[in-house]
Structures are given as C-alpha cells and as structure tokens.
PDB file of C-alpha atoms in Angstrom:
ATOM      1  CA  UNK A   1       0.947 -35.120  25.935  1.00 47.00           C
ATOM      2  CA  UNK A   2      -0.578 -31.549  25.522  1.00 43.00           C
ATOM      3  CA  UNK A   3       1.531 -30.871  23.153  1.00 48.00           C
ATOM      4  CA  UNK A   4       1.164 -33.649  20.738  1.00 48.00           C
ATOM      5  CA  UNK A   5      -2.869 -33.527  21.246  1.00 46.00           C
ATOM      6  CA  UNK A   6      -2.475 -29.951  20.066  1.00 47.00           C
ATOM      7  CA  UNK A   7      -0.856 -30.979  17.463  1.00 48.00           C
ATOM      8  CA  UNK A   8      -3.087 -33.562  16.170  1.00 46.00           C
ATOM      9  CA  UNK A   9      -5.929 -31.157  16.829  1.00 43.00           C
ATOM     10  CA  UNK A  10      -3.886 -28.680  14.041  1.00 46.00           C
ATOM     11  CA  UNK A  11      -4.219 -31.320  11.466  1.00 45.00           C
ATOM     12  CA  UNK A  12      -7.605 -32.714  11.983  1.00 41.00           C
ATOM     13  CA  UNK A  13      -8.512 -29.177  11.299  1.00 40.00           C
ATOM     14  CA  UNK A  14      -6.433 -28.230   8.308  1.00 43.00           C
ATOM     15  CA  UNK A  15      -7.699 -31.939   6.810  1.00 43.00           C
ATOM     16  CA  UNK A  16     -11.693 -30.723   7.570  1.00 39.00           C
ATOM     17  CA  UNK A  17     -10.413 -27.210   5.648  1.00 41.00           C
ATOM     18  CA  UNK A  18      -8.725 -28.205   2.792  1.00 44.00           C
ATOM     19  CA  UNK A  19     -10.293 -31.358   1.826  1.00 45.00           C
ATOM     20  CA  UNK A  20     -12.623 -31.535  -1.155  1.00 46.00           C
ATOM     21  CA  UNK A  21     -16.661 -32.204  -0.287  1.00 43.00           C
ATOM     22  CA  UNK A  22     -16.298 -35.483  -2.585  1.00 43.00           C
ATOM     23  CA  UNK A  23     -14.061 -37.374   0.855  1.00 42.00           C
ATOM     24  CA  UNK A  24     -16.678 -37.601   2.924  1.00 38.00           C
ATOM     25  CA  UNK A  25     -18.993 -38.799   0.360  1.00 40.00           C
ATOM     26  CA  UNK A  26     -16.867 -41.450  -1.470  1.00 42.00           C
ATOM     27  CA  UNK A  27     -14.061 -43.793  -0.869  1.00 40.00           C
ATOM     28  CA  UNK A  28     -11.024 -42.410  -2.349  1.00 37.00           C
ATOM     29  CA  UNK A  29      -7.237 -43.535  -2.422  1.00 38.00           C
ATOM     30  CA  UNK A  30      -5.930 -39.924  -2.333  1.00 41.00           C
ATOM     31  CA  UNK A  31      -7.068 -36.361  -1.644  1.00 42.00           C
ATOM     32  CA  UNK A  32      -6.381 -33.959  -4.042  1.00 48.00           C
ATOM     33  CA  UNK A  33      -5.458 -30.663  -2.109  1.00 45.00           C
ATOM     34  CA  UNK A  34      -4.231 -28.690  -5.247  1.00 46.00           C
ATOM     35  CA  UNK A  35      -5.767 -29.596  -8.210  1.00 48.00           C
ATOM     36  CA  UNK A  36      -7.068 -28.262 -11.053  1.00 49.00           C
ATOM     37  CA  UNK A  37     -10.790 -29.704 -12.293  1.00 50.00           C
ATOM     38  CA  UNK A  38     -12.869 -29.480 -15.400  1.00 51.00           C
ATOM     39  CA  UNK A  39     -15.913 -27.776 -15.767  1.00 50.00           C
ATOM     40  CA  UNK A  40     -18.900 -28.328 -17.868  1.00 52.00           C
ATOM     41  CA  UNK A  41     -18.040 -26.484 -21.108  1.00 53.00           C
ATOM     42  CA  UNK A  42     -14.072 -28.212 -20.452  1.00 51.00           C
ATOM     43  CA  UNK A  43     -12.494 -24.779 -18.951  1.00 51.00           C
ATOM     44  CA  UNK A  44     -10.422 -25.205 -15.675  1.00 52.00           C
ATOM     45  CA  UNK A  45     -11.908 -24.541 -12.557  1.00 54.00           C
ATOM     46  CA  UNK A  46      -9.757 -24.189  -9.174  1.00 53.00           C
ATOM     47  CA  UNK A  47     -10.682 -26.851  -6.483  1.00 55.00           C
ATOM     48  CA  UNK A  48     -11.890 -24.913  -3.254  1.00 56.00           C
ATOM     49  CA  UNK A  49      -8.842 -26.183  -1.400  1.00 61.00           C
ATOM     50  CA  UNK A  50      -6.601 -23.975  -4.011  1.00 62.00           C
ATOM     51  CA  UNK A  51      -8.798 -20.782  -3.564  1.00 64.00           C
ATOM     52  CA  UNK A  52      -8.168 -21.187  -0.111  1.00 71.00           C
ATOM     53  CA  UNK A  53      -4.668 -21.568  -0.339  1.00 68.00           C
ATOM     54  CA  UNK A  54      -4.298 -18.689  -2.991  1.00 68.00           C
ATOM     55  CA  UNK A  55      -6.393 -16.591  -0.878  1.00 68.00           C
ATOM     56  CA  UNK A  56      -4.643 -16.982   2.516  1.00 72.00           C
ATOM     57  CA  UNK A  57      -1.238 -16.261   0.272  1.00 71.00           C
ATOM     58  CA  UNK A  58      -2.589 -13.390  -1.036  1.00 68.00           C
ATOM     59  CA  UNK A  59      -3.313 -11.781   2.689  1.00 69.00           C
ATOM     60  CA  UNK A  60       0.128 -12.767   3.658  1.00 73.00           C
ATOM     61  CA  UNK A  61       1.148 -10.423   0.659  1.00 71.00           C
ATOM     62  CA  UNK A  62      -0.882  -7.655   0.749  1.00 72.00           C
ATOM     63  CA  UNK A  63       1.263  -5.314   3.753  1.00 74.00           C
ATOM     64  CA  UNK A  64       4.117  -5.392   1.364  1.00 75.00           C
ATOM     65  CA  UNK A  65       1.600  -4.606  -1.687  1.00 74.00           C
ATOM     66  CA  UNK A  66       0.013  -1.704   0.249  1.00 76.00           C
ATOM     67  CA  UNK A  67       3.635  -0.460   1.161  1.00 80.00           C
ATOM     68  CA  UNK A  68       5.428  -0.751  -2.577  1.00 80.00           C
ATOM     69  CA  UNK A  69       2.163  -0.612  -5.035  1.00 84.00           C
ATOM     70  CA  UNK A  70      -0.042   2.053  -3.794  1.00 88.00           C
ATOM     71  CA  UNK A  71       0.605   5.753  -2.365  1.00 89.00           C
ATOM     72  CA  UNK A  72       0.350   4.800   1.482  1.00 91.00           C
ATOM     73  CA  UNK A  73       4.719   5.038   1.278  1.00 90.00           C
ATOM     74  CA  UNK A  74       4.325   8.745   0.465  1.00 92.00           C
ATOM     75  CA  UNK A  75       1.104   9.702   2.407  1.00 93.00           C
ATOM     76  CA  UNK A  76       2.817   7.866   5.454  1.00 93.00           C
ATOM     77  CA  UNK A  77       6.073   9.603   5.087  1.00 92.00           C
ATOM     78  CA  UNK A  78       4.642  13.158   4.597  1.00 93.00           C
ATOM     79  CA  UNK A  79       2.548  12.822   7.535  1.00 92.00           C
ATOM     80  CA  UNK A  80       5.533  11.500   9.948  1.00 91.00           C
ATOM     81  CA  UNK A  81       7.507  14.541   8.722  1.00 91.00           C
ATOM     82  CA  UNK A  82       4.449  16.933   9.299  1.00 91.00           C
ATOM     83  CA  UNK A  83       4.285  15.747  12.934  1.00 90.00           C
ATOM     84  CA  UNK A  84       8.056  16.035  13.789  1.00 88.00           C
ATOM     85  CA  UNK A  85       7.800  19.567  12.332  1.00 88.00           C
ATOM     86  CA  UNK A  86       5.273  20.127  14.942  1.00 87.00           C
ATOM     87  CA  UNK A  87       7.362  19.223  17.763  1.00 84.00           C
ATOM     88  CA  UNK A  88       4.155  17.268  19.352  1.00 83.00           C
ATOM     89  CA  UNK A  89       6.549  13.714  19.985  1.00 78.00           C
ATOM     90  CA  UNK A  90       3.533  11.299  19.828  1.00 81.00           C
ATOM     91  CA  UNK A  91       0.645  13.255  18.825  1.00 82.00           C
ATOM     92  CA  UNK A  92      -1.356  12.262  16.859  1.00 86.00           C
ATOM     93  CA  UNK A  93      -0.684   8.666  17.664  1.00 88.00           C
ATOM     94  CA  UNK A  94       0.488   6.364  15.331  1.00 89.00           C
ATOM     95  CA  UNK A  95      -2.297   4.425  14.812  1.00 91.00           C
ATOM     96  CA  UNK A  96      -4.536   7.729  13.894  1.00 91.00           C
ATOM     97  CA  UNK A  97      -1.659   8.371  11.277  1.00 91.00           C
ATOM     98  CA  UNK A  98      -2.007   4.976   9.891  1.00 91.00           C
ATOM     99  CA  UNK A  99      -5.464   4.955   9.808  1.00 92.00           C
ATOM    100  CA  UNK A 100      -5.281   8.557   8.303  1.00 92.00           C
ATOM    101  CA  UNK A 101      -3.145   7.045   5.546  1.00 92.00           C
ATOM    102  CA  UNK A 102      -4.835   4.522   4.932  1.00 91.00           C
ATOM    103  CA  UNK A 103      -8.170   6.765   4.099  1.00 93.00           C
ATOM    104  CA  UNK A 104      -6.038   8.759   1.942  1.00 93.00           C
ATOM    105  CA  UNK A 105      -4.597   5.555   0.311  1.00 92.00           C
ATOM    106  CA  UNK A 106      -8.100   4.649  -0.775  1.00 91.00           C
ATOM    107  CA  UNK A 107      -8.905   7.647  -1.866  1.00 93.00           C
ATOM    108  CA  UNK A 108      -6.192   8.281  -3.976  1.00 92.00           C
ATOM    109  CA  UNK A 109      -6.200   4.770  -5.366  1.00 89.00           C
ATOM    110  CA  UNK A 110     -10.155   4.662  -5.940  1.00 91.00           C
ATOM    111  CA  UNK A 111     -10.357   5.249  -9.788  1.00 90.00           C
ATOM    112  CA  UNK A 112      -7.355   2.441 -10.363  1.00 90.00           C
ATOM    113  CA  UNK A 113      -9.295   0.031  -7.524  1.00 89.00           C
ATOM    114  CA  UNK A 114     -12.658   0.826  -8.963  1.00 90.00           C
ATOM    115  CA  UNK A 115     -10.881  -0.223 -12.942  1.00 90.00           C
ATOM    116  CA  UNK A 116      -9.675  -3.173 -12.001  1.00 88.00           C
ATOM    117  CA  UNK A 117     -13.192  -4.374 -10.311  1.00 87.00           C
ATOM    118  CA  UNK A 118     -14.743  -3.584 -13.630  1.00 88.00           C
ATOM    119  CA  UNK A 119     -12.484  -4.815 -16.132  1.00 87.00           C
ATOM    120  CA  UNK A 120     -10.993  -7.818 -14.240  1.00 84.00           C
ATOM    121  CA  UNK A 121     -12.854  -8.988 -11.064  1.00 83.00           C
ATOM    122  CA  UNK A 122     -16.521  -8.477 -12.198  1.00 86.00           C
ATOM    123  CA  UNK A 123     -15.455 -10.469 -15.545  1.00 85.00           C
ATOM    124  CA  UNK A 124     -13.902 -12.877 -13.619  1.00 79.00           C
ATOM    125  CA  UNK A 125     -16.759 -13.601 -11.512  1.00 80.00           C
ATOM    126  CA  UNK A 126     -19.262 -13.990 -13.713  1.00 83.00           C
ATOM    127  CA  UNK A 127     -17.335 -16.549 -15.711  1.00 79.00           C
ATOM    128  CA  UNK A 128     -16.325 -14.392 -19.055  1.00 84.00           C
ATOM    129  CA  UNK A 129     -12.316 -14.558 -18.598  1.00 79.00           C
ATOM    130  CA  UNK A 130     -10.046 -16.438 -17.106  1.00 81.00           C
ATOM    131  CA  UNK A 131      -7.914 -16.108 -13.674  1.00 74.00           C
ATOM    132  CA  UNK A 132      -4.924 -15.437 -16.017  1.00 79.00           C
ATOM    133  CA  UNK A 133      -6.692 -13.082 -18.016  1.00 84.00           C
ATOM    134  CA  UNK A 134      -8.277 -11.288 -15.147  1.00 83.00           C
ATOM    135  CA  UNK A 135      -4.614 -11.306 -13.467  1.00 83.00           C
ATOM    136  CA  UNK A 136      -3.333  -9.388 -16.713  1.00 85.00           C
ATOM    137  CA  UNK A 137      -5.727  -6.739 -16.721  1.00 86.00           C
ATOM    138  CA  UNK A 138      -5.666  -6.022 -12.960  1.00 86.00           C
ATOM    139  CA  UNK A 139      -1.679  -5.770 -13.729  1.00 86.00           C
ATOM    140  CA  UNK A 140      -2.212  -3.889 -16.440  1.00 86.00           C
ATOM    141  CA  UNK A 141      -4.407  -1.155 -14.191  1.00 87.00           C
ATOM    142  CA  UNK A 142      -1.860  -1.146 -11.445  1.00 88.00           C
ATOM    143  CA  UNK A 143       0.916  -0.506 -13.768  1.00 88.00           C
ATOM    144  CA  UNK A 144      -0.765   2.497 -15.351  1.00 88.00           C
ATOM    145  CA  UNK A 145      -1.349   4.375 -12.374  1.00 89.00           C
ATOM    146  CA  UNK A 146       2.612   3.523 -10.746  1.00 89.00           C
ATOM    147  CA  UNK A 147       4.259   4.476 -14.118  1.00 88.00           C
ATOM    148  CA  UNK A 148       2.414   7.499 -14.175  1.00 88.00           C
ATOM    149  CA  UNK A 149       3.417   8.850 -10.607  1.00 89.00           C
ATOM    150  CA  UNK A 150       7.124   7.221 -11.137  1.00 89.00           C
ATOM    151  CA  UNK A 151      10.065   9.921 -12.075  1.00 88.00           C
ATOM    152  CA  UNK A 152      11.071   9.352 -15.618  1.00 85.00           C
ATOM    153  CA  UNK A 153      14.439   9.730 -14.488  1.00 88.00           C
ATOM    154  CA  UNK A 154      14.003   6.731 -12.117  1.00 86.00           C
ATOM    155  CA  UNK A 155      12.446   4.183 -14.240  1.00 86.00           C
ATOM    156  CA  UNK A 156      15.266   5.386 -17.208  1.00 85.00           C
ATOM    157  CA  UNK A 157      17.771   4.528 -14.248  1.00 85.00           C
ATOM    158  CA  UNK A 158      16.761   1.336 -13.351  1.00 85.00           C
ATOM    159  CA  UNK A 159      16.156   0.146 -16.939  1.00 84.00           C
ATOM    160  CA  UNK A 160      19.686   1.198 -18.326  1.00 82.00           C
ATOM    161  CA  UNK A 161      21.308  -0.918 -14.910  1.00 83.00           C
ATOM    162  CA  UNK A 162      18.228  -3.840 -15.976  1.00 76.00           C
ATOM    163  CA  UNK A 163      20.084  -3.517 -19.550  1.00 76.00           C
ATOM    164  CA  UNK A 164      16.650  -2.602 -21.140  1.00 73.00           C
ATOM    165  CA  UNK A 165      15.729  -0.489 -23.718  1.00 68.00           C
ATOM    166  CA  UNK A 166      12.786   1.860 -24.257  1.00 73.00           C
ATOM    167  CA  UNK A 167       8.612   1.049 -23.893  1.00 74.00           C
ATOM    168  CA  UNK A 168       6.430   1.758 -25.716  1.00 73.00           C
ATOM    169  CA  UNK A 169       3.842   1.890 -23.348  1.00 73.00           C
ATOM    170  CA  UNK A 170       2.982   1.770 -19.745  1.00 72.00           C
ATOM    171  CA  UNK A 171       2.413  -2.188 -19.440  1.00 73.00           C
ATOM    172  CA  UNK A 172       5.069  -3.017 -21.126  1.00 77.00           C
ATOM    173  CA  UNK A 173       7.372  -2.103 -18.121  1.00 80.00           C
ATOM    174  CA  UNK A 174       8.574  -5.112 -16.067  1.00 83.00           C
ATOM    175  CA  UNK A 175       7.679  -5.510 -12.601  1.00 81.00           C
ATOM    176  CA  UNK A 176      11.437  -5.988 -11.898  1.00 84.00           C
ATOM    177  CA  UNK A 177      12.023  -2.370 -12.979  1.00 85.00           C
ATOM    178  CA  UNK A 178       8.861  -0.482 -11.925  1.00 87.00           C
ATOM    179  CA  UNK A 179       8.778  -1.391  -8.202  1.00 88.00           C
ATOM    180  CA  UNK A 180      11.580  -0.285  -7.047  1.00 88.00           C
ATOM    181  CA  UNK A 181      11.526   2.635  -9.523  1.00 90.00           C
ATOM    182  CA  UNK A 182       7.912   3.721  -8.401  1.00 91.00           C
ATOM    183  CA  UNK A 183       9.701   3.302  -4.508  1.00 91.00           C
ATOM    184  CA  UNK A 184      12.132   5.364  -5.201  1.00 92.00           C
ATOM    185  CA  UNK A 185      10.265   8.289  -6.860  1.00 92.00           C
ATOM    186  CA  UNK A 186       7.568   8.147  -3.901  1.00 91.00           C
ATOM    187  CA  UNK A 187      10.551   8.520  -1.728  1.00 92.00           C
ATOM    188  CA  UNK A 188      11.765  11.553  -2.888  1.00 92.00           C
ATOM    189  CA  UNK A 189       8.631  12.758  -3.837  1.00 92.00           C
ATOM    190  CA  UNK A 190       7.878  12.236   0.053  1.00 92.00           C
ATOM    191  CA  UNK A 191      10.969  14.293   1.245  1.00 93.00           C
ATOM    192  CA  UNK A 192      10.542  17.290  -1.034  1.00 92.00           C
ATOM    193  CA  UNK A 193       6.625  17.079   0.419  1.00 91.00           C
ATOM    194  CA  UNK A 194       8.796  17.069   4.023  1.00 90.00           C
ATOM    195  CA  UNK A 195      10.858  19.586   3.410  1.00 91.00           C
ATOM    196  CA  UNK A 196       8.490  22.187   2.144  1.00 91.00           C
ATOM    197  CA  UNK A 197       5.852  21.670   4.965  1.00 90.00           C
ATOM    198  CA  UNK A 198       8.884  21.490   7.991  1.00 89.00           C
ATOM    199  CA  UNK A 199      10.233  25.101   6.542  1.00 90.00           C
ATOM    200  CA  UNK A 200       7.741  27.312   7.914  1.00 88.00           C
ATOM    201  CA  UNK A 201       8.123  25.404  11.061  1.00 88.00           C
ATOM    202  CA  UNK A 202      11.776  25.713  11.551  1.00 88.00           C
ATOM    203  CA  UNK A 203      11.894  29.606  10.963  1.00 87.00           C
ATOM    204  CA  UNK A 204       9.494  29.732  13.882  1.00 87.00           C
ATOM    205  CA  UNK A 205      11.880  28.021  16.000  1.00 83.00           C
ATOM    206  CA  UNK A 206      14.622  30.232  14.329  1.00 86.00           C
ATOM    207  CA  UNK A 207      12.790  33.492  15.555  1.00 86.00           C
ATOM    208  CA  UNK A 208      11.680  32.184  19.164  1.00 85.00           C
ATOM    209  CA  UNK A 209      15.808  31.130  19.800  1.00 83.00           C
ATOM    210  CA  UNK A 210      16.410  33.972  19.023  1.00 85.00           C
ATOM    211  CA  UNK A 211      14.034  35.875  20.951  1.00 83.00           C
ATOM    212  CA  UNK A 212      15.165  33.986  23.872  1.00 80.00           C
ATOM    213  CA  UNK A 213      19.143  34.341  23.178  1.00 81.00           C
ATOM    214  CA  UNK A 214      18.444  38.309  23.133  1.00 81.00           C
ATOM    215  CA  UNK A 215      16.347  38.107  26.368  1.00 79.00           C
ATOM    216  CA  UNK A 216      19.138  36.524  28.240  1.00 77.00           C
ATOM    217  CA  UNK A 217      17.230  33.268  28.694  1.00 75.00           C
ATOM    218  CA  UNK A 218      19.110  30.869  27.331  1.00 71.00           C
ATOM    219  CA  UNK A 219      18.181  28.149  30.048  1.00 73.00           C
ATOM    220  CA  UNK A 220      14.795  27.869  28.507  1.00 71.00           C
ATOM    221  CA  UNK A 221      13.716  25.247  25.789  1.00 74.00           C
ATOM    222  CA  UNK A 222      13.094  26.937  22.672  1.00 72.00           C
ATOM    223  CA  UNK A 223      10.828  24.205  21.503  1.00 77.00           C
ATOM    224  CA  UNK A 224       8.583  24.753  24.637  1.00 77.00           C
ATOM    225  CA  UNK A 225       7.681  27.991  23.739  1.00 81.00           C
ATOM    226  CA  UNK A 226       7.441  27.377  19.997  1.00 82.00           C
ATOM    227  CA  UNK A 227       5.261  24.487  20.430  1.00 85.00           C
ATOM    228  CA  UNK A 228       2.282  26.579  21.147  1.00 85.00           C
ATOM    229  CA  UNK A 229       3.212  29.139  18.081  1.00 86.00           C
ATOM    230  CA  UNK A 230       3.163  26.510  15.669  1.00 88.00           C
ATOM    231  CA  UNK A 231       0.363  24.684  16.565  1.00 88.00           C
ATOM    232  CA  UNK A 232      -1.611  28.606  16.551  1.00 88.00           C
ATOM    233  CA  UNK A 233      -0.310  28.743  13.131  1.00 86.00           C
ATOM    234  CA  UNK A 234      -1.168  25.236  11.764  1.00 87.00           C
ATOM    235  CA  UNK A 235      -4.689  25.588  13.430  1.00 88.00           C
ATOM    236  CA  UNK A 236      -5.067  28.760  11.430  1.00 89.00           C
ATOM    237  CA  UNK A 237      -4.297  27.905   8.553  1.00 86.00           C
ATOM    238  CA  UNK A 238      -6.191  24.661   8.462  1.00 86.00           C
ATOM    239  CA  UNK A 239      -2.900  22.463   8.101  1.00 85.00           C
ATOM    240  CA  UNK A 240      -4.316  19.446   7.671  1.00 89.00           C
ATOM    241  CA  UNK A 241      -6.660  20.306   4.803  1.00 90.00           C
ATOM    242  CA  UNK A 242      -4.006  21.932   3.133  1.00 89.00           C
ATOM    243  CA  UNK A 243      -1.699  18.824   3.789  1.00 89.00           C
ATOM    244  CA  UNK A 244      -3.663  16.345   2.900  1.00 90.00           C
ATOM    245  CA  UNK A 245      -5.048  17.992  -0.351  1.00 89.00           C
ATOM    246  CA  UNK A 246      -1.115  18.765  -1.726  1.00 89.00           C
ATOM    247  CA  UNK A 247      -0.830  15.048  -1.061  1.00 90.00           C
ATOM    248  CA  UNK A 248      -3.899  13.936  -3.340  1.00 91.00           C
ATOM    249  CA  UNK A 249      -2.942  16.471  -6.133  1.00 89.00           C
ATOM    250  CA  UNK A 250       0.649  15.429  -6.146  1.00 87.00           C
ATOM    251  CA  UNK A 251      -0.571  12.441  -7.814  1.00 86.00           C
ATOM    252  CA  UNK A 252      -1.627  12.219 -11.325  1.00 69.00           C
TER     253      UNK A 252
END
C-alpha cells in the first residue's frame, strides 16, 4: 500500500509541474504537455511545460557536454598525470582536482561562453531571434573554438573515413566529425602535456635507485625517499603555476 501511495504521490506531482496555468482555471478535455502556442505578433512560443522538459534534458546532457565540448578532458588528464608523477597516491584528492579543472575549464572557455551569451542567449531573451536561430549561433561559437584546438590531422582523418570532402570554414564541420576529432586531439594533446611534466620526475627516481643500488640498500623503497625530492623540487619551482599556465596557453 506504501508503495502504490508513493506512486500516486509521483504523479499528482508531475501533473501540478507540467500542467499549463489555463487547467485549473477552465474546463478542458485534454492537457497539452508539449505544445507549441502562438504569440501576439503570430511567432511560436514554447508552453512552460516544454521549457521544463527541455531544460531538465539539457542537465541530463551537460556531464557528457563538459567532458567532449570543452577543455575539462585535457585539463583533467594533465592534472591526473601530474599527480602520479608525484608519487603522492591520493593527494590532492579527487574532488580538489575536479574542482581545479573545472576553474580552469571556465577560464579557458570564458571568451567562447561569454560569445555565445551575447550573440545567442541575450538575443534570445529579449525576443529578437528565435530558439533555432539562437541554437545556430551558440553552435556556431562552440564549433569555432573546438576546430581551432582540434589536430588538422584528426579532423582530415575522420572526414576521409565520414567520406567528406574539404570546409570551407569552421561551421561548416559536422558534429559527427568534430567530436570525436576534437576528443581525440585533446587526448593526445593531454599525453604529450603528461609526458613532458612526468620526465623530470622519473630521472629523480632514476638517480635516487641508483643512489640506493650503490649504497647496498636495495631493501629500501626508492619512491619513499624520492617522494620528498620531488615534492622540494615542484614546491620550488612553483609547479602548479607553471602547470596550469602551459595548460591555458596550449589552447588557442
């Protein structure tokens, strides 16, 4: 009996949400959860039962936007590499390099976040273009700034397996070609980051092993005397200054 009261509970609430202010008013025969209604001037308007809906899809999309549209793949990566380099297991935690990333995310992504608030939300709002319109432009933005930081030899890659020629510009690339392109190029752009930050790191293992090996004490953990070498050096040469800023000017 719980259980179905629950239940019923669930849809009493969704009906409150989603129904339109004109059911309680008026006596109708149906209720029009996704519709599409005319407004003064006879442009479309979205019911507020659609926005909703839209909306709530939208936040179910946006991890896997933030993962394959924006820089937080690289920033993430580089930063994951920088602390196994360090030989610290979990420190920082993971959810200071998250939130780290996601600072650096913003950062990075502010001019292209800041063009598509003035040239397709602020528009939008105020009633000069269309959803579709303001859609296209915000596209447009996004695929400016990925085709920029996307290997040529990527996006030439997956257009010749797509079967598609040349562009002339930057929004003329498909989405089906430029996400997994852009992926790919942050990808290796992230391990080539990795690599050159975990060098300096492994030759001070290199010389401590060593050490050890000629000292006859080969019982002892190498990494447990490194570890306080290499964070010395990374405090020294303010590491993550230097990291984070070869992250923001490896983008264009």
């Amino acid at each position: 009996m719980l259980g179905r009261s629950s239940n019923w509970l669930i849809l009493i609430v969704l009906f409150v949400i989603f129904s339109p202010e004109e059911a309680f008013s008026q006596d109708v025969s149906g209720i029009p959860f996704l519709s599409v209604e005319e407004g003064q001037k006879g442009e479309q308007e979205y019911t507020v039962s659609l926005r909703i809906l839209l909306f709530m899809t939208a936040l179910t999309l946006l991890p896997s936007l933030l993962l394959g549209m924006t820089a937080f793949a690289r920033i993430i990566i580089v930063l994951s590499i920088l602390r196994s380099a360090l030989g610290t297991q979990q420190t920082p935690p993971n959810q200071i390099l998250v939130a780290l990333a996601l600072f650096i995310t913003f950062f990075v992504m502010a001019p292209t976040f800041t063009n598509i608030y003035e040239n397709a939300y602020q528009p939008y709002s105020t009633k000069k273009i269309k959803l579709e319109e303001a859609f296209q432009r915000a596209s447009a933005s996004m695929k400016i700034f990925m085709v920029r930081n996307t290997r040529e030899k990527d996006l030439l890659a997956f257009s010749d397996m797509n079967g598609s020629g040349k562009f002339k510009n930057e929004t003329e690339v498909p989405w089906s070609i430029l996400l997994p392109a852009f992926i790919t190029s942050e990808l290796k752009t992230a391990f080539q980051i990795g690599f050159l930050i975990y060098l300096p790191f492994l030759v001070i293992d290199m010389i401590i092993a060593s050490i050890l090996m000629s000292l006859g004490m080969m019982m002892l953990s190498p990494m447990l005397i490194s570890l306080p070498f290499k964070l010395l050096l990374f405090v020294l040469v303010d590491g993550w200054t230097m990291t984070v800023g070869s992250i923001i000017q490896s983008y264009s």
